[in-house]
Amino acid sequence: MLRGVLIKKEVNKPTKRATKKAESKSRPPWFDLPTYKARPQLNDRRHAVVVGAGIAGITTACALAKRGWTVEIIESNEAIAQGGSGNPQGIVLPRINIGNSAEGVFYDAAFLKTLSELEQLKQQFPELNWQQGGVLQLGSTARIKKQIAHFKGTSYDLQTDHKSVCKEVQVLSSKAASEIAGIKIEEEALYFPQAGWIDPVQLCRLLLKQAGDSVQLTNNCHVGSIEVDEGVWILRDEKQSLVAQSDSVILANASAASHFTQTDFLPLNYARGQISVVSSTESSQKLSCVICHDGYIIPESNGKHVIGASFIAGDDSVETRLEDDRENINRLRNALPDLFSGEPSGEISIVNSRAAVRATTPDRLPLVGPVADAVFFAENYHDLHKGRPVEKYASAKYLAGLYVNAGHGARGLTSAFLSAEVIATQLNDEPLAVSDSIWQALSPSRFTIRKYRKASNR
Ligand SMILES: Cc1cc2nc3c(=O)[nH]c(=O)nc-3n(C[C@H](O)[C@H](O)[C@H](O)COP(=O)(O)OP(=O)(O)OC[C@H]3O[C@@H](n4cnc5c(N)ncnc54)[C@H](O)[C@@H]3O)c2cc1C
């Protein structure tokens, strides 16, 4: 098959089929999808094992269950959503990136997917604590200030790709922002009217409830190793006892997804974060939407606000620390000095703290897709920097049936649903759930390919 062919601009509108064909030709072979043979056989027993019961694992299991699969989730902890997904409140917000970067386009699509999934779930479970009250982003960093300046000067062209979220984003004057927030906002701010906050633990619980018997959960079980035997993946615990087996396995265990010998090339890092839960007061109860500054505060729920969050790269401790609470409070005071000022003591009372670890990647996009056969990649693509014609290269080879869905960083509540869909459509032999460029941007092999492309490796 000829690859890397430039798509000529046609005078007539191309047919859907022609567009699809052209797209696959523009995809370099190292980002080819797993061939049918490299995927597990689709037989009556559509069964998968997911490692990790956070939002990534649970959405993946549920996306497969919706397609008639049965799924086992294996989780180290005694309950679901005890890691990064275990905060009492979390923000659902896209990541704006000026221009048409893969990051911006992915989070844009992911945000819209999440909104539609949450709407459906709320219809079935009205108790879902999804509060779509909007999010105000203050210009606390140079990046956000730049975005505010950009959005002020832009009238969006609805023909552009990156339109769907951006056209909703508004720059509000301090007066308009104050009206929406219900409290005094001293500066202009970006407003995301469709965004909001959710209870992530309840979300995970309701997703499993919706899936019913199709998804089985095993708690208190740490997967220590995986190995493949005649196309079947065998998962063992740290004592080498058999935990589960299946021809399809999805590693959704955050930064630990790279702890297996087959995946140790994945560049997953971690960053500790701590939220502080503070008592609401008469004045803070007026807050009616999420405010993000260089931290954030979420409107009260049951008399408490979640404020957050510290971010310490390279630290995986989940012990709560006084200094993180202080940092959360100081940031809040700097951004919104009047919010708690009505209190006699002026004190902000912390009732709880919670620390967890985010799994991060160098380009802030998650790793979603099939796991590369690292030996094949090294043998076939190590000389990419030489610039040989693309058609000289063989199609990518993957470890059949092994997938990863991890590295959701600080936006897992926004990115999980679409990422789950990417995996489920692949396993179920359906057309890609995302554009070809997003598929490449999420590919777990992208860093290996970037390394081989770099001239410095010569
Ligand atoms: C302080 C803080 C605040 C945050 N705020 C927000 C927010 O407002 N909005 C937002 O979108 N995101 C937020 N995030 C990020 C978000 O929480 C994560 O992106 C998301 O939870 C990632 O989900 P996950 O399922 O990939 O990982 P996790 O929820 O961490 O789940 C991974 C699971 O895998 C299990 N596991 C690991 N290894 C194994 C093994 N070998 N065998 C079996 N099980 C295993 C773990 O026990 C864990 O349950 C925040 C994160 C932190 C830390």
Short mmCIF file of C-alpha atoms and ligand atoms in Angstrom, two decimals:
data_model
loop_
_atom_site.label_atom_id
_atom_site.label_comp_id
_atom_site.label_asym_id
_atom_site.label_seq_id
_atom_site.Cartn_x
_atom_site.Cartn_y
_atom_site.Cartn_z
CA MET A 1 0.00 0.00 0.00
CA LEU A 2 1.33 3.43 -0.93
CA ARG A 3 1.59 5.67 2.07
CA GLY A 4 2.45 9.30 2.72
CA VAL A 5 0.75 10.45 -0.48
CA LEU A 6 -0.24 14.08 -0.48
CA ILE A 7 -3.98 14.54 -0.80
CA LYS A 8 -4.64 16.65 -3.88
CA LYS A 9 -7.25 19.32 -3.56
CA GLU A 10 -10.24 18.29 -5.66
CA VAL A 11 -12.56 20.71 -7.37
CA ASN A 12 -15.54 18.46 -6.65
CA LYS A 13 -16.38 17.62 -3.07
CA PRO A 14 -14.79 14.23 -2.27
CA THR A 15 -17.07 11.37 -1.29
CA LYS A 16 -16.99 10.03 2.28
CA ARG A 17 -15.27 6.88 1.04
CA ALA A 18 -12.60 8.86 -0.78
CA THR A 19 -11.98 11.00 2.30
CA LYS A 20 -11.55 7.91 4.48
CA LYS A 21 -9.16 6.36 1.97
CA ALA A 22 -7.14 9.56 1.72
CA GLU A 23 -7.01 9.80 5.51
CA SER A 24 -5.61 6.30 5.88
CA LYS A 25 -3.02 7.11 3.21
CA SER A 26 -1.94 10.21 5.10
CA ARG A 27 -1.42 8.16 8.27
CA PRO A 28 2.20 7.02 8.49
CA PRO A 29 2.64 3.25 8.93
CA TRP A 30 3.96 3.60 12.49
CA PHE A 31 0.54 4.94 13.47
CA ASP A 32 -1.42 2.30 11.56
CA LEU A 33 -4.29 0.75 13.47
CA PRO A 34 -3.86 -2.83 14.65
CA THR A 35 -4.77 -5.10 11.78
CA TYR A 36 -7.76 -7.35 12.26
CA LYS A 37 -5.45 -10.29 12.90
CA ALA A 38 -3.59 -8.37 15.58
CA ARG A 39 -6.81 -7.78 17.43
CA PRO A 40 -8.49 -10.45 19.46
CA GLN A 41 -10.90 -12.57 17.47
CA LEU A 42 -14.41 -11.29 17.78
CA ASN A 43 -16.25 -14.38 18.88
CA ASP A 44 -19.35 -14.82 20.99
CA ARG A 45 -17.25 -14.46 24.11
CA ARG A 46 -16.48 -10.77 23.93
CA HIS A 47 -14.64 -10.53 27.18
CA ALA A 48 -12.06 -8.08 28.49
CA VAL A 49 -10.16 -7.41 31.68
CA VAL A 50 -9.57 -3.83 32.81
CA VAL A 51 -6.87 -3.08 35.38
CA GLY A 52 -7.85 -0.14 37.61
CA ALA A 53 -11.24 1.07 38.86
CA GLY A 54 -10.82 4.82 38.50
CA ILE A 55 -12.74 6.92 36.01
CA ALA A 56 -10.57 5.70 33.09
CA GLY A 57 -11.07 2.01 33.87
CA ILE A 58 -14.75 2.30 34.67
CA THR A 59 -15.64 4.32 31.56
CA THR A 60 -13.68 1.82 29.45
CA ALA A 61 -15.47 -1.15 31.00
CA CYS A 62 -18.83 0.57 30.49
CA ALA A 63 -18.10 1.51 26.87
CA LEU A 64 -17.40 -2.17 26.18
CA ALA A 65 -20.43 -3.33 28.17
CA LYS A 66 -22.65 -1.08 26.02
CA ARG A 67 -21.38 -3.09 23.04
CA GLY A 68 -22.35 -6.42 24.55
CA TRP A 69 -18.99 -7.29 26.13
CA THR A 70 -18.53 -8.73 29.59
CA VAL A 71 -15.74 -7.07 31.53
CA GLU A 72 -13.84 -7.84 34.71
CA ILE A 73 -12.25 -4.90 36.50
CA ILE A 74 -9.34 -5.71 38.80
CA GLU A 75 -8.61 -3.08 41.44
CA SER A 76 -5.89 -2.94 44.12
CA ASN A 77 -7.91 -0.89 46.54
CA GLU A 78 -10.83 -2.08 48.63
CA ALA A 79 -13.29 0.08 46.68
CA ILE A 80 -13.64 1.89 43.37
CA ALA A 81 -12.37 5.46 42.78
CA GLN A 82 -9.87 5.62 45.61
CA GLY A 83 -6.98 7.05 43.60
CA GLY A 84 -6.98 10.22 41.48
CA SER A 85 -10.72 9.77 40.89
CA GLY A 86 -11.59 9.84 44.59
CA ASN A 87 -12.11 13.53 45.35
CA PRO A 88 -15.55 14.56 46.60
CA GLN A 89 -15.90 17.21 43.89
CA GLY A 90 -14.08 17.61 40.58
CA ILE A 91 -14.29 20.08 37.72
CA VAL A 92 -15.42 19.16 34.22
CA LEU A 93 -13.75 21.70 31.96
CA PRO A 94 -12.10 21.61 28.52
CA ARG A 95 -8.46 22.54 28.09
CA ILE A 96 -8.35 25.53 25.80
CA ASN A 97 -5.40 25.75 23.51
CA ILE A 98 -5.21 28.65 21.11
CA GLY A 99 -4.86 27.43 17.55
CA ASN A 100 -5.77 24.03 16.22
CA SER A 101 -3.36 21.97 18.33
CA ALA A 102 -4.10 18.27 18.85
CA GLU A 103 -4.37 18.96 22.57
CA GLY A 104 -7.07 21.58 22.12
CA VAL A 105 -8.97 19.57 19.52
CA PHE A 106 -8.92 16.43 21.68
CA TYR A 107 -10.09 18.16 24.86
CA ASP A 108 -12.73 19.98 22.87
CA ALA A 109 -14.17 16.72 21.52
CA ALA A 110 -13.71 14.99 24.87
CA PHE A 111 -15.57 17.73 26.71
CA LEU A 112 -18.55 17.50 24.38
CA LYS A 113 -18.57 13.71 24.68
CA THR A 114 -18.55 14.02 28.47
CA LEU A 115 -21.44 16.48 28.44
CA SER A 116 -23.56 14.14 26.37
CA GLU A 117 -22.70 11.10 28.54
CA LEU A 118 -23.47 13.01 31.73
CA GLU A 119 -26.76 14.24 30.34
CA GLN A 120 -27.82 10.68 29.52
CA LEU A 121 -26.67 9.36 32.88
CA LYS A 122 -28.52 12.13 34.70
CA GLN A 123 -31.71 11.19 32.87
CA GLN A 124 -31.41 7.64 34.16
CA PHE A 125 -30.09 8.62 37.61
CA PRO A 126 -31.45 12.05 38.58
CA GLU A 127 -29.45 11.83 41.82
CA LEU A 128 -26.20 12.24 39.84
CA ASN A 129 -24.46 15.22 41.41
CA TRP A 130 -23.54 16.93 38.13
CA GLN A 131 -23.80 20.68 38.56
CA GLN A 132 -23.48 22.39 35.21
CA GLY A 133 -23.32 25.88 36.66
CA GLY A 134 -20.44 27.12 34.52
CA VAL A 135 -16.79 27.78 35.31
CA LEU A 136 -15.10 31.18 35.54
CA GLN A 137 -11.38 31.19 34.82
CA LEU A 138 -9.53 34.20 36.22
CA GLY A 139 -6.43 35.47 34.45
CA SER A 140 -4.03 34.24 37.11
CA THR A 141 -1.32 32.98 34.79
CA ALA A 142 0.34 34.38 31.68
CA ARG A 143 -1.23 31.52 29.68
CA ILE A 144 -4.77 32.42 30.74
CA LYS A 145 -4.14 36.15 30.27
CA LYS A 146 -3.10 35.37 26.72
CA GLN A 147 -6.27 33.35 26.21
CA ILE A 148 -8.43 36.19 27.53
CA ALA A 149 -6.73 38.64 25.16
CA HIS A 150 -7.17 36.17 22.32
CA PHE A 151 -10.86 35.53 22.94
CA LYS A 152 -11.55 39.25 23.28
CA GLY A 153 -10.26 39.86 19.80
CA THR A 154 -11.82 36.84 18.15
CA SER A 155 -15.10 36.33 16.49
CA TYR A 156 -15.20 32.64 15.75
CA ASP A 157 -15.51 31.32 12.26
CA LEU A 158 -17.99 28.50 12.58
CA GLN A 159 -16.35 26.69 9.69
CA THR A 160 -13.17 26.04 11.65
CA ASP A 161 -12.60 22.62 13.23
CA HIS A 162 -11.98 23.93 16.67
CA LYS A 163 -15.26 25.72 16.98
CA SER A 164 -17.55 23.80 19.24
CA VAL A 165 -16.26 24.74 22.67
CA CYS A 166 -14.53 27.97 21.72
CA LYS A 167 -17.66 29.51 20.33
CA GLU A 168 -19.25 29.07 23.75
CA VAL A 169 -16.36 30.62 25.68
CA GLN A 170 -16.96 34.21 26.65
CA VAL A 171 -14.78 36.94 28.11
CA LEU A 172 -16.80 38.60 30.86
CA SER A 173 -16.24 42.00 32.44
CA SER A 174 -15.74 41.96 36.21
CA LYS A 175 -19.34 43.14 36.60
CA ALA A 176 -20.80 40.38 34.41
CA ALA A 177 -18.51 37.80 36.05
CA SER A 178 -19.66 38.92 39.51
CA GLU A 179 -23.30 38.51 38.51
CA ILE A 180 -22.70 34.96 37.34
CA ALA A 181 -20.49 34.00 40.28
CA GLY A 182 -22.79 35.50 42.92
CA ILE A 183 -19.72 37.05 44.57
CA LYS A 184 -17.46 40.00 43.82
CA ILE A 185 -14.99 39.29 41.01
CA GLU A 186 -12.43 42.05 40.60
CA GLU A 187 -11.23 41.29 37.10
CA GLU A 188 -12.45 40.13 33.74
CA ALA A 189 -12.59 36.38 33.30
CA LEU A 190 -13.10 33.59 30.81
CA TYR A 191 -16.48 31.94 31.20
CA PHE A 192 -17.29 28.36 30.20
CA PRO A 193 -21.08 28.19 30.47
CA GLN A 194 -21.35 24.43 29.76
CA ALA A 195 -18.73 23.40 32.31
CA GLY A 196 -19.33 22.56 35.95
CA TRP A 197 -18.50 20.16 38.75
CA ILE A 198 -19.33 16.58 39.57
CA ASP A 199 -18.96 14.06 42.37
CA PRO A 200 -16.45 11.66 40.71
CA VAL A 201 -16.96 8.79 43.16
CA GLN A 202 -20.72 8.84 42.70
CA LEU A 203 -20.20 9.10 38.94
CA CYS A 204 -18.08 5.93 38.96
CA ARG A 205 -20.63 4.14 41.14
CA LEU A 206 -23.56 5.06 38.90
CA LEU A 207 -21.69 4.08 35.75
CA LEU A 208 -21.16 0.62 37.21
CA LYS A 209 -24.79 0.45 38.28
CA GLN A 210 -25.84 1.32 34.75
CA ALA A 211 -23.61 -1.42 33.32
CA GLY A 212 -25.22 -4.02 35.60
CA ASP A 213 -23.94 -7.60 35.49
CA SER A 214 -21.89 -7.02 32.35
CA VAL A 215 -19.13 -5.50 34.48
CA GLN A 216 -17.75 -7.50 37.41
CA LEU A 217 -15.41 -5.92 39.93
CA THR A 218 -12.67 -7.62 41.94
CA ASN A 219 -11.29 -5.41 44.71
CA ASN A 220 -8.21 -5.83 46.91
CA CYS A 221 -6.34 -7.43 44.06
CA HIS A 222 -3.10 -5.94 42.78
CA VAL A 223 -2.01 -7.04 39.33
CA GLY A 224 1.73 -7.66 39.64
CA SER A 225 2.53 -9.08 36.20
CA ILE A 226 1.03 -9.90 32.84
CA GLU A 227 2.14 -12.45 30.28
CA VAL A 228 0.72 -13.74 27.05
CA ASP A 229 0.24 -17.41 26.26
CA GLU A 230 -1.12 -18.37 22.83
CA GLY A 231 -2.98 -15.10 22.44
CA VAL A 232 -4.41 -15.08 25.96
CA TRP A 233 -3.22 -12.51 28.49
CA ILE A 234 -2.69 -13.95 31.95
CA LEU A 235 -2.73 -11.57 34.89
CA ARG A 236 -1.08 -12.55 38.17
CA ASP A 237 -0.87 -10.89 41.54
CA GLU A 238 2.37 -10.24 43.39
CA LYS A 239 2.39 -13.81 44.74
CA GLN A 240 2.13 -15.10 41.17
CA SER A 241 -1.41 -16.36 41.72
CA LEU A 242 -3.72 -16.21 38.73
CA VAL A 243 -5.98 -13.16 38.90
CA ALA A 244 -7.73 -13.16 35.54
CA GLN A 245 -7.21 -13.99 31.90
CA SER A 246 -8.57 -12.72 28.64
CA ASP A 247 -7.53 -12.07 25.07
CA SER A 248 -8.24 -8.34 25.65
CA VAL A 249 -6.66 -6.41 28.51
CA ILE A 250 -6.83 -2.67 29.11
CA LEU A 251 -4.36 -1.12 31.52
CA ALA A 252 -6.21 1.78 33.13
CA ASN A 253 -4.14 1.90 36.28
CA ALA A 254 -2.81 5.46 35.93
CA SER A 255 0.97 5.86 36.28
CA ALA A 256 1.33 2.18 37.27
CA ALA A 257 0.36 1.22 33.71
CA SER A 258 4.07 1.40 32.85
CA HIS A 259 5.10 -0.98 35.65
CA PHE A 260 4.84 -4.09 33.48
CA THR A 261 7.73 -5.36 31.37
CA GLN A 262 5.62 -4.99 28.20
CA THR A 263 4.86 -1.33 28.91
CA ASP A 264 7.95 -0.01 30.66
CA PHE A 265 8.72 2.29 27.69
CA LEU A 266 5.56 4.34 28.29
CA PRO A 267 6.52 7.81 29.58
CA LEU A 268 4.07 7.95 32.46
CA ASN A 269 5.00 10.26 35.31
CA TYR A 270 3.17 11.30 38.41
CA ALA A 271 2.29 14.47 40.25
CA ARG A 272 0.93 14.56 43.75
CA GLY A 273 -2.03 16.84 44.44
CA GLN A 274 -3.95 17.76 47.57
CA ILE A 275 -7.37 19.27 47.93
CA SER A 276 -8.63 20.94 51.10
CA VAL A 277 -12.26 20.66 52.13
CA VAL A 278 -13.36 23.84 53.91
CA SER A 279 -16.55 24.80 55.74
CA SER A 280 -18.79 27.14 53.80
CA THR A 281 -19.82 30.43 55.37
CA GLU A 282 -22.69 32.81 54.80
CA SER A 283 -20.65 34.77 52.27
CA SER A 284 -19.04 31.78 50.53
CA GLN A 285 -22.42 30.07 50.11
CA LYS A 286 -23.30 32.79 47.60
CA LEU A 287 -20.75 31.34 45.19
CA SER A 288 -22.78 29.86 42.35
CA CYS A 289 -20.17 28.62 39.88
CA VAL A 290 -16.69 27.12 39.96
CA ILE A 291 -13.89 29.69 40.04
CA CYS A 292 -10.48 28.67 38.71
CA HIS A 293 -7.51 30.90 39.49
CA ASP A 294 -4.08 29.34 39.99
CA GLY A 295 -6.11 26.98 42.17
CA TYR A 296 -9.87 26.60 42.33
CA ILE A 297 -12.93 26.72 44.56
CA ILE A 298 -16.09 24.73 43.94
CA PRO A 299 -19.54 25.90 45.13
CA GLU A 300 -20.56 24.37 48.42
CA SER A 301 -22.06 20.94 48.71
CA ASN A 302 -23.41 19.86 52.11
CA GLY A 303 -21.91 22.92 53.77
CA LYS A 304 -18.42 22.37 52.36
CA HIS A 305 -16.29 23.65 49.49
CA VAL A 306 -13.46 21.80 47.84
CA ILE A 307 -10.50 24.06 47.22
CA GLY A 308 -7.43 22.96 45.38
CA ALA A 309 -5.13 21.79 44.41
CA SER A 310 -1.41 21.47 44.93
CA PHE A 311 0.64 20.01 42.08
CA ILE A 312 4.01 18.48 42.88
CA ALA A 313 5.59 16.68 39.95
CA GLY A 314 7.67 13.60 40.78
CA ASP A 315 6.07 13.14 44.20
CA ASP A 316 3.78 10.13 44.67
CA SER A 317 3.10 10.45 48.38
CA VAL A 318 -0.59 10.46 49.30
CA GLU A 319 -0.06 11.63 52.87
CA THR A 320 -1.87 14.87 53.56
CA ARG A 321 0.37 17.82 54.39
CA LEU A 322 -0.24 21.04 56.27
CA GLU A 323 1.84 23.03 53.80
CA ASP A 324 -0.38 21.93 50.90
CA ASP A 325 -3.47 23.11 52.80
CA ARG A 326 -1.75 26.43 53.47
CA GLU A 327 -0.85 26.77 49.81
CA ASN A 328 -4.46 26.09 48.77
CA ILE A 329 -5.75 28.69 51.21
CA ASN A 330 -3.15 31.32 50.33
CA ARG A 331 -3.90 31.01 46.66
CA LEU A 332 -7.61 31.35 47.33
CA ARG A 333 -7.08 34.42 49.52
CA ASN A 334 -4.92 36.06 46.87
CA ALA A 335 -7.45 35.41 44.11
CA LEU A 336 -10.67 36.09 46.06
CA PRO A 337 -9.70 38.10 49.15
CA ASP A 338 -13.28 38.96 50.11
CA LEU A 339 -14.82 35.51 49.83
CA PHE A 340 -14.40 34.54 53.48
CA SER A 341 -13.81 38.05 54.83
CA GLY A 342 -17.25 38.24 56.49
CA GLU A 343 -16.12 35.71 59.09
CA PRO A 344 -15.46 37.09 62.56
CA SER A 345 -12.06 35.42 62.72
CA GLY A 346 -11.39 35.81 59.02
CA GLU A 347 -10.29 32.20 59.22
CA ILE A 348 -11.00 29.54 56.66
CA SER A 349 -11.82 26.37 58.49
CA ILE A 350 -10.41 23.18 56.98
CA VAL A 351 -12.48 20.12 57.79
CA ASN A 352 -10.65 17.58 55.67
CA SER A 353 -7.80 17.15 53.23
CA ARG A 354 -7.14 14.52 50.63
CA ALA A 355 -4.02 13.81 48.62
CA ALA A 356 -3.77 11.66 45.50
CA VAL A 357 -1.56 11.20 42.49
CA ARG A 358 -2.20 12.31 38.92
CA ALA A 359 -0.65 10.28 36.12
CA THR A 360 0.97 12.70 33.70
CA THR A 361 2.59 12.57 30.26
CA PRO A 362 5.16 14.94 28.74
CA ASP A 363 2.64 16.47 26.29
CA ARG A 364 -0.39 16.58 28.61
CA LEU A 365 -2.41 14.19 26.47
CA PRO A 366 -3.32 10.75 27.80
CA LEU A 367 -1.93 7.51 26.36
CA VAL A 368 -4.87 5.79 24.72
CA GLY A 369 -4.63 2.87 22.33
CA PRO A 370 -2.83 -0.38 21.58
CA VAL A 371 0.53 -1.16 23.20
CA ALA A 372 3.36 -1.25 20.68
CA ASP A 373 5.56 -4.28 20.19
CA ALA A 374 8.65 -2.40 21.39
CA VAL A 375 11.11 -4.80 19.73
CA PHE A 376 9.36 -4.47 16.37
CA PHE A 377 9.28 -0.67 16.71
CA ALA A 378 13.01 -0.54 17.50
CA GLU A 379 13.91 -2.83 14.60
CA ASN A 380 11.69 -1.11 12.06
CA TYR A 381 11.59 2.56 12.99
CA HIS A 382 14.94 3.31 14.67
CA ASP A 383 16.15 5.11 11.53
CA LEU A 384 13.18 7.43 11.07
CA HIS A 385 15.51 10.42 11.45
CA LYS A 386 17.10 9.48 8.11
CA GLY A 387 13.97 10.62 6.30
CA ARG A 388 13.54 7.53 4.10
CA PRO A 389 10.34 7.49 2.03
CA VAL A 390 7.44 6.61 4.25
CA GLU A 391 6.33 3.71 2.02
CA LYS A 392 9.58 1.89 2.84
CA TYR A 393 8.33 1.26 6.36
CA ALA A 394 6.23 -1.64 7.55
CA SER A 395 2.89 -1.26 9.30
CA ALA A 396 3.02 -0.92 13.07
CA LYS A 397 2.91 -4.11 15.10
CA TYR A 398 1.24 -4.23 18.49
CA LEU A 399 1.00 -6.68 21.36
CA ALA A 400 -2.29 -8.21 20.25
CA GLY A 401 -5.12 -7.45 22.62
CA LEU A 402 -3.13 -5.25 25.04
CA TYR A 403 -4.34 -1.66 25.37
CA VAL A 404 -3.61 1.27 27.64
CA ASN A 405 -5.82 4.12 28.84
CA ALA A 406 -3.79 6.19 31.29
CA GLY A 407 -2.05 9.51 31.86
CA HIS A 408 -5.15 11.66 32.22
CA GLY A 409 -3.26 14.28 34.22
CA ALA A 410 -5.40 17.00 35.75
CA ARG A 411 -8.34 16.57 33.36
CA GLY A 412 -9.43 12.94 33.69
CA LEU A 413 -13.05 13.83 34.30
CA THR A 414 -13.10 15.49 30.88
CA SER A 415 -10.88 13.08 28.95
CA ALA A 416 -12.03 9.67 30.21
CA PHE A 417 -15.27 9.15 28.28
CA LEU A 418 -13.84 9.82 24.81
CA SER A 419 -10.69 7.84 25.59
CA ALA A 420 -12.85 4.89 26.64
CA GLU A 421 -14.69 5.17 23.35
CA VAL A 422 -11.40 5.08 21.42
CA ILE A 423 -10.49 1.78 23.08
CA ALA A 424 -13.95 0.23 22.84
CA THR A 425 -14.39 1.02 19.14
CA GLN A 426 -10.97 -0.50 18.43
CA LEU A 427 -11.67 -3.69 20.33
CA ASN A 428 -15.12 -4.01 18.86
CA ASP A 429 -13.80 -3.54 15.33
CA GLU A 430 -15.73 -0.34 14.68
CA PRO A 431 -14.57 2.79 12.84
CA LEU A 432 -12.31 5.09 14.86
CA ALA A 433 -14.13 7.20 17.43
CA VAL A 434 -11.85 10.17 16.78
CA SER A 435 -10.20 11.84 13.82
CA ASP A 436 -7.01 10.35 12.51
CA SER A 437 -4.95 13.23 13.90
CA ILE A 438 -6.37 12.71 17.40
CA TRP A 439 -5.69 8.96 17.12
CA GLN A 440 -2.05 9.78 16.41
CA ALA A 441 -1.91 12.39 19.16
CA LEU A 442 -3.19 9.85 21.72
CA SER A 443 -1.15 6.92 20.45
CA PRO A 444 0.86 5.35 23.29
CA SER A 445 3.71 4.87 20.76
CA ARG A 446 4.04 8.56 19.90
CA PHE A 447 6.98 9.24 22.20
CA THR A 448 8.93 6.26 20.85
CA ILE A 449 8.34 7.56 17.34
CA ARG A 450 9.39 11.09 18.31
CA LYS A 451 12.58 9.67 19.79
CA TYR A 452 13.42 7.78 16.58
CA ARG A 453 12.67 10.85 14.50
CA LYS A 454 15.02 13.10 16.41
CA ALA A 455 18.32 13.77 14.71
CA SER A 456 20.10 13.71 18.10
CA ASN A 457 19.68 9.92 18.15
CA ARG A 458 21.94 9.48 15.15
C1 LIG B 1 -5.86 16.73 43.93
C2 LIG B 1 -6.41 16.40 42.60
C3 LIG B 1 -7.43 17.17 42.06
C4 LIG B 1 -7.95 16.87 40.79
N1 LIG B 1 -8.97 17.63 40.29
C5 LIG B 1 -9.49 17.32 39.07
C6 LIG B 1 -10.58 18.04 38.54
O1 LIG B 1 -11.12 18.94 39.17
N2 LIG B 1 -11.03 17.70 37.30
C7 LIG B 1 -10.46 16.68 36.58
O2 LIG B 1 -10.89 16.42 35.46
N3 LIG B 1 -9.44 15.98 37.08
C8 LIG B 1 -8.94 16.27 38.29
N4 LIG B 1 -7.89 15.56 38.78
C9 LIG B 1 -7.30 14.52 37.93
C10 LIG B 1 -8.18 13.31 37.88
O3 LIG B 1 -8.49 12.96 39.17
C11 LIG B 1 -7.46 12.19 37.15
O4 LIG B 1 -7.15 12.62 35.84
C12 LIG B 1 -8.33 10.95 37.05
O5 LIG B 1 -8.81 10.60 38.31
C13 LIG B 1 -7.54 9.81 36.46
O6 LIG B 1 -8.32 8.66 36.51
P1 LIG B 1 -7.67 7.23 36.31
O7 LIG B 1 -8.77 6.25 36.32
O8 LIG B 1 -6.74 7.27 35.15
O9 LIG B 1 -6.73 7.05 37.58
P2 LIG B 1 -7.12 6.64 39.11
O10 LIG B 1 -8.40 7.25 39.51
O11 LIG B 1 -5.93 6.94 39.90
O12 LIG B 1 -7.37 5.08 38.97
C14 LIG B 1 -6.34 4.15 38.78
C15 LIG B 1 -6.70 2.93 39.59
O13 LIG B 1 -5.80 1.88 39.28
C16 LIG B 1 -5.59 1.14 40.46
N5 LIG B 1 -4.36 0.37 40.28
C17 LIG B 1 -3.09 0.85 40.12
N6 LIG B 1 -2.23 -0.17 39.91
C18 LIG B 1 -2.96 -1.30 39.94
C19 LIG B 1 -2.62 -2.67 39.79
N7 LIG B 1 -1.36 -3.05 39.51
N8 LIG B 1 -3.60 -3.59 39.91
C20 LIG B 1 -4.88 -3.21 40.16
N9 LIG B 1 -5.25 -1.92 40.30
C21 LIG B 1 -4.31 -0.98 40.19
C22 LIG B 1 -5.51 2.20 41.54
O14 LIG B 1 -5.74 1.66 42.82
C23 LIG B 1 -6.59 3.17 41.09
O15 LIG B 1 -7.83 2.88 41.68
C24 LIG B 1 -7.39 15.80 40.05
C25 LIG B 1 -6.39 15.01 40.60
C26 LIG B 1 -5.90 15.29 41.86
C27 LIG B 1 -4.82 14.42 42.43
#
